[in-house]
Amino acid sequence: MNARQSKSQNLNENSTSDLIKYNSVPDRTVPIVAGLFIACLAGWWAQSIRNSGGLSLPYARADITIVNFLCMLPLTIMVTEWTQGVLKYHSPGLFKIVNLIALTGTAGILVFLFSTSHASVALSEYDAWESFILRPVIAFWLILSLILLTGRFFRTEIPQGSVQTGKLVWSTVCLTALLVPVFYIQSRVDEMAQQVDEYLGSGRLGDARQVVREVCILSPWGKIGGQPADDVARDLDHDCFGVERSLAYMNQQTSHNEESTYHRARLLAILGEDQSAIDLLLPWYDKFTVSPLTSQLLGNLYQQQQHWAESQQAYRRALQAWEKLPASEQQQAGVVASWKGIAFAERKRGNYEAAETAYLSALSLAPTADQHFLLAQYYEDTQQTAKAREYAHQAMALDATRYGQSGQKLITSLQQQHFGCLQVWRNGEF
């Protein structure tokens, strides 16, 4: 009787032990930390290449890199747990082969990244589709390899039978890894298309070309202004080549006065080489007799670099120089442009009263639809709802073709942001 009880007790203890082992949850601290580390490292790598003028293939931007890696992390953790908790015990040889393939693939990926880190040419549609496929593959392989290596280094083990994951969970992590980055990238591509329009509107062909190249990488089927992105990229390459040829011709001239320096700096600004343009202009800017065009261009260049104090100072100096000149159409346009530059710089610095004064000064000199809409945007930014709506309506009345849609969009935005403001809803036009 005692023997039967002892045997039954041992069976119960073994069953309990197996149940605890079966229901145990693997410690995921190490793989999560490893995944976060590789995601941040990859994002930094992409950003460093972007800052040096490359395309940081195949992700183009740091935020896109990090999103791809983070969305891939749950899937790689589950694959790692399955290989260590199932494959390792049932097929040790195959488990070693999987580890070897992962490490070999990672070595190949690193060689690829180092050898193409500074690519700066526009891709064909075929290359862009290849980049589209490489994004999840690279993220999966790098994270998987790092988790396997850190698991060996920290001696983390997955108990046999502890990994039991249903099909729903597998489906969820797979969809997260593949679809979430796609939706995120598409939203970024839409923003980049708007950014291209802004660059083209201000004549910054070099910056527009860089963004269009990134669109070609991220979205092979993407369109900008109704045209395929690769067609826009080729057109911009052609236009930028013409600017570069003109710049090379001007650089060959032996004498350089302030006027020729200004034109060279303007071409550099068109190509997006802001710092080189600033370096050209600064020696002339330090002189007492500096041209208002030189000061105005410097103000715009500092604005592009988000150096708001320097931008404001350069625009004020340009304003003073313009006001000393005889009245003319060019002089008035220069004064208005200087006031607009001052207003934007003061707005970015948080000096809202000075910004409003500058915007109103520009409006008094040129009461155009552009100036009215700039004021509407300023008042929207500073939460002055009634004034924003008033100036938006005036811009729409002066130029319905250009500001009809954007003005209505601004008014709709005001209504959404200030739902409780009855005056906006009462006077809003639909």
CSV table of C-alpha atoms in Angstrom, one decimal, residues 154-360:
chain,number,residue,atom,x,y,z
A,154,PHE,CA,23.7,35.5,-21.6
A,155,ARG,CA,23.1,31.7,-21.5
A,156,THR,CA,19.3,32.1,-21.9
A,157,GLU,CA,17.5,28.8,-22.5
A,158,ILE,CA,14.0,28.1,-23.7
A,159,PRO,CA,12.7,25.0,-21.9
A,160,GLN,CA,11.4,22.2,-24.1
A,161,GLY,CA,7.6,22.3,-24.5
A,162,SER,CA,7.4,25.8,-23.1
A,163,VAL,CA,6.6,27.3,-26.6
A,164,GLN,CA,2.9,26.8,-27.5
A,165,THR,CA,1.7,29.6,-29.8
A,166,GLY,CA,-1.6,29.6,-31.6
A,167,LYS,CA,-2.1,30.4,-35.3
A,168,LEU,CA,-3.9,33.7,-34.4
A,169,VAL,CA,-0.8,34.9,-32.6
A,170,TRP,CA,1.5,33.9,-35.5
A,171,SER,CA,-0.9,35.6,-38.0
A,172,THR,CA,-0.9,38.8,-35.9
A,173,VAL,CA,2.8,39.1,-35.5
A,174,CYS,CA,3.3,38.4,-39.3
A,175,LEU,CA,0.8,41.1,-40.2
A,176,THR,CA,2.4,43.5,-37.8
A,177,ALA,CA,5.8,42.9,-39.3
A,178,LEU,CA,4.7,43.3,-42.9
A,179,LEU,CA,1.7,45.6,-43.1
A,180,VAL,CA,2.3,48.2,-40.4
A,181,PRO,CA,5.5,49.4,-42.0
A,182,VAL,CA,3.8,49.6,-45.4
A,183,PHE,CA,1.0,51.8,-44.1
A,184,TYR,CA,3.6,54.0,-42.2
A,185,ILE,CA,5.8,54.3,-45.3
A,186,GLN,CA,2.8,55.3,-47.5
A,187,SER,CA,1.9,58.1,-45.0
A,188,ARG,CA,5.4,59.4,-45.1
A,189,VAL,CA,5.5,59.2,-48.9
A,190,ASP,CA,2.4,61.4,-49.0
A,191,GLU,CA,4.1,63.9,-46.8
A,192,MET,CA,7.2,63.8,-48.9
A,193,ALA,CA,5.2,64.5,-52.0
A,194,GLN,CA,3.8,67.7,-50.4
A,195,GLN,CA,7.4,68.6,-49.4
A,196,VAL,CA,8.5,68.2,-53.0
A,197,ASP,CA,5.8,70.7,-54.1
A,198,GLU,CA,7.0,73.2,-51.5
A,199,TYR,CA,10.6,72.8,-52.6
A,200,LEU,CA,9.7,73.2,-56.2
A,201,GLY,CA,7.6,76.3,-55.4
A,202,SER,CA,10.6,77.9,-53.7
A,203,GLY,CA,13.0,76.9,-56.5
A,204,ARG,CA,15.1,74.5,-54.3
A,205,LEU,CA,15.7,71.8,-57.0
A,206,GLY,CA,18.5,70.0,-55.1
A,207,ASP,CA,16.3,69.4,-52.0
A,208,ALA,CA,13.4,68.4,-54.2
A,209,ARG,CA,15.6,65.9,-56.1
A,210,GLN,CA,16.8,64.3,-52.8
A,211,VAL,CA,13.3,63.8,-51.6
A,212,VAL,CA,12.1,62.5,-54.9
A,213,ARG,CA,14.9,59.9,-54.9
A,214,GLU,CA,13.7,58.7,-51.5
A,215,VAL,CA,10.1,58.4,-52.8
A,216,CYS,CA,11.5,56.2,-55.7
A,217,ILE,CA,13.0,53.9,-53.1
A,218,LEU,CA,10.1,53.8,-50.7
A,219,SER,CA,7.2,53.6,-53.2
A,220,PRO,CA,8.0,52.4,-56.7
A,221,TRP,CA,4.4,53.0,-57.7
A,222,GLY,CA,4.3,56.5,-56.2
A,223,LYS,CA,3.3,59.6,-58.0
A,224,ILE,CA,4.1,63.3,-57.4
A,225,GLY,CA,1.9,65.9,-58.9
A,226,GLY,CA,0.1,63.2,-61.0
A,227,GLN,CA,3.4,62.1,-62.5
A,228,PRO,CA,5.3,58.9,-61.7
A,229,ALA,CA,8.1,59.6,-59.2
A,230,ASP,CA,10.8,58.2,-61.4
A,231,ASP,CA,9.8,60.6,-64.2
A,232,VAL,CA,10.0,63.5,-61.8
A,233,ALA,CA,13.4,62.3,-60.6
A,234,ARG,CA,14.7,62.2,-64.2
A,235,ASP,CA,13.4,65.7,-64.9
A,236,LEU,CA,15.0,67.1,-61.7
A,237,ASP,CA,18.3,65.4,-62.6
A,238,HIS,CA,18.2,67.1,-65.9
A,239,ASP,CA,17.4,70.5,-64.4
A,240,CYS,CA,20.0,70.2,-61.7
A,241,PHE,CA,22.6,69.2,-64.3
A,242,GLY,CA,21.9,72.5,-66.1
A,243,VAL,CA,22.4,74.5,-62.9
A,244,GLU,CA,25.6,72.6,-62.0
A,245,ARG,CA,26.9,73.4,-65.5
A,246,SER,CA,26.2,77.1,-65.1
A,247,LEU,CA,27.8,77.1,-61.7
A,248,ALA,CA,30.9,75.4,-63.1
A,249,TYR,CA,31.2,78.0,-65.8
A,250,MET,CA,30.9,80.9,-63.3
A,251,ASN,CA,33.5,79.3,-61.0
A,252,GLN,CA,36.0,79.4,-63.9
A,253,GLN,CA,35.8,83.2,-64.0
A,254,THR,CA,38.9,84.9,-62.7
A,255,SER,CA,37.3,87.9,-61.0
A,256,HIS,CA,34.5,87.6,-58.5
A,257,ASN,CA,32.7,90.7,-57.3
A,258,GLU,CA,29.7,90.8,-55.0
A,259,GLU,CA,27.2,90.5,-57.8
A,260,SER,CA,28.9,87.4,-59.3
A,261,THR,CA,29.3,85.9,-55.8
A,262,TYR,CA,25.6,86.4,-55.2
A,263,HIS,CA,24.7,84.6,-58.4
A,264,ARG,CA,27.0,81.7,-57.5
A,265,ALA,CA,25.5,81.5,-54.1
A,266,ARG,CA,22.0,81.5,-55.5
A,267,LEU,CA,22.8,78.6,-57.8
A,268,LEU,CA,24.3,76.7,-54.8
A,269,ALA,CA,21.0,77.4,-52.9
A,270,ILE,CA,19.0,76.0,-55.8
A,271,LEU,CA,21.1,72.8,-55.6
A,272,GLY,CA,20.5,72.6,-51.8
A,273,GLU,CA,24.1,73.4,-50.8
A,274,ASP,CA,23.2,76.0,-48.2
A,275,GLN,CA,26.4,76.0,-46.2
A,276,SER,CA,28.6,76.4,-49.2
A,277,ALA,CA,26.4,79.3,-50.3
A,278,ILE,CA,26.7,80.9,-46.8
A,279,ASP,CA,30.4,80.6,-46.9
A,280,LEU,CA,30.5,82.4,-50.2
A,281,LEU,CA,28.3,85.3,-49.0
A,282,LEU,CA,29.7,85.9,-45.5
A,283,PRO,CA,32.8,87.9,-46.6
A,284,TRP,CA,30.6,90.4,-48.4
A,285,TYR,CA,28.0,90.4,-45.6
A,286,ASP,CA,30.6,91.7,-43.2
A,287,LYS,CA,31.1,94.8,-45.3
A,288,PHE,CA,29.1,98.0,-44.6
A,289,THR,CA,28.0,98.4,-48.2
A,290,VAL,CA,26.5,94.9,-48.6
A,291,SER,CA,23.8,94.6,-51.2
A,292,PRO,CA,20.2,94.0,-49.9
A,293,LEU,CA,20.1,90.9,-52.2
A,294,THR,CA,23.1,89.4,-50.4
A,295,SER,CA,21.5,90.0,-47.0
A,296,GLN,CA,18.2,88.7,-48.2
A,297,LEU,CA,19.7,85.5,-49.6
A,298,LEU,CA,21.6,84.9,-46.4
A,299,GLY,CA,18.4,85.3,-44.4
A,300,ASN,CA,16.7,82.7,-46.6
A,301,LEU,CA,19.7,80.3,-46.2
A,302,TYR,CA,19.8,80.7,-42.4
A,303,GLN,CA,16.0,80.0,-42.5
A,304,GLN,CA,16.6,76.7,-44.3
A,305,GLN,CA,19.1,75.8,-41.6
A,306,GLN,CA,16.6,76.8,-38.9
A,307,HIS,CA,19.0,79.4,-37.5
A,308,TRP,CA,16.2,81.8,-36.7
A,309,ALA,CA,18.2,84.6,-34.9
A,310,GLU,CA,20.7,84.8,-37.8
A,311,SER,CA,17.9,84.8,-40.3
A,312,GLN,CA,16.1,87.6,-38.6
A,313,GLN,CA,19.2,89.7,-38.4
A,314,ALA,CA,20.0,89.2,-42.1
A,315,TYR,CA,16.5,90.1,-43.1
A,316,ARG,CA,16.4,93.2,-41.0
A,317,ARG,CA,19.7,94.3,-42.6
A,318,ALA,CA,18.2,93.6,-46.0
A,319,LEU,CA,15.1,95.7,-45.0
A,320,GLN,CA,17.3,98.6,-44.0
A,321,ALA,CA,19.2,98.5,-47.2
A,322,TRP,CA,16.0,98.3,-49.3
A,323,GLU,CA,14.5,101.3,-47.5
A,324,LYS,CA,17.5,103.5,-48.4
A,325,LEU,CA,17.0,102.8,-52.2
A,326,PRO,CA,14.7,105.0,-54.4
A,327,ALA,CA,11.1,103.7,-54.7
A,328,SER,CA,10.6,101.2,-57.5
A,329,GLU,CA,8.8,98.0,-58.1
A,330,GLN,CA,11.9,95.9,-57.2
A,331,GLN,CA,12.5,98.0,-54.1
A,332,GLN,CA,8.9,97.5,-52.9
A,333,ALA,CA,9.2,93.7,-53.6
A,334,GLY,CA,12.4,93.6,-51.6
A,335,VAL,CA,10.9,95.4,-48.7
A,336,VAL,CA,7.9,93.0,-48.7
A,337,ALA,CA,10.1,90.0,-48.9
A,338,SER,CA,12.2,91.2,-46.0
A,339,TRP,CA,9.2,91.8,-43.8
A,340,LYS,CA,7.9,88.3,-44.6
A,341,GLY,CA,11.3,86.8,-43.7
A,342,ILE,CA,11.4,88.8,-40.5
A,343,ALA,CA,7.9,87.7,-39.6
A,344,PHE,CA,8.7,84.0,-40.2
A,345,ALA,CA,11.9,84.1,-38.1
A,346,GLU,CA,10.2,85.9,-35.2
A,347,ARG,CA,7.3,83.5,-35.3
A,348,LYS,CA,9.8,80.6,-35.1
A,349,ARG,CA,11.6,82.3,-32.2
A,350,GLY,CA,8.3,82.7,-30.3
A,351,ASN,CA,8.2,86.5,-30.6
A,352,TYR,CA,4.6,86.6,-31.8
A,353,GLU,CA,3.9,90.3,-31.4
A,354,ALA,CA,7.0,91.1,-33.5
A,355,ALA,CA,5.9,88.5,-36.0
A,356,GLU,CA,2.4,89.9,-36.3
A,357,THR,CA,3.8,93.5,-36.8
A,358,ALA,CA,6.0,92.2,-39.6
A,359,TYR,CA,3.2,90.4,-41.3
A,360,LEU,CA,0.9,93.4,-41.1
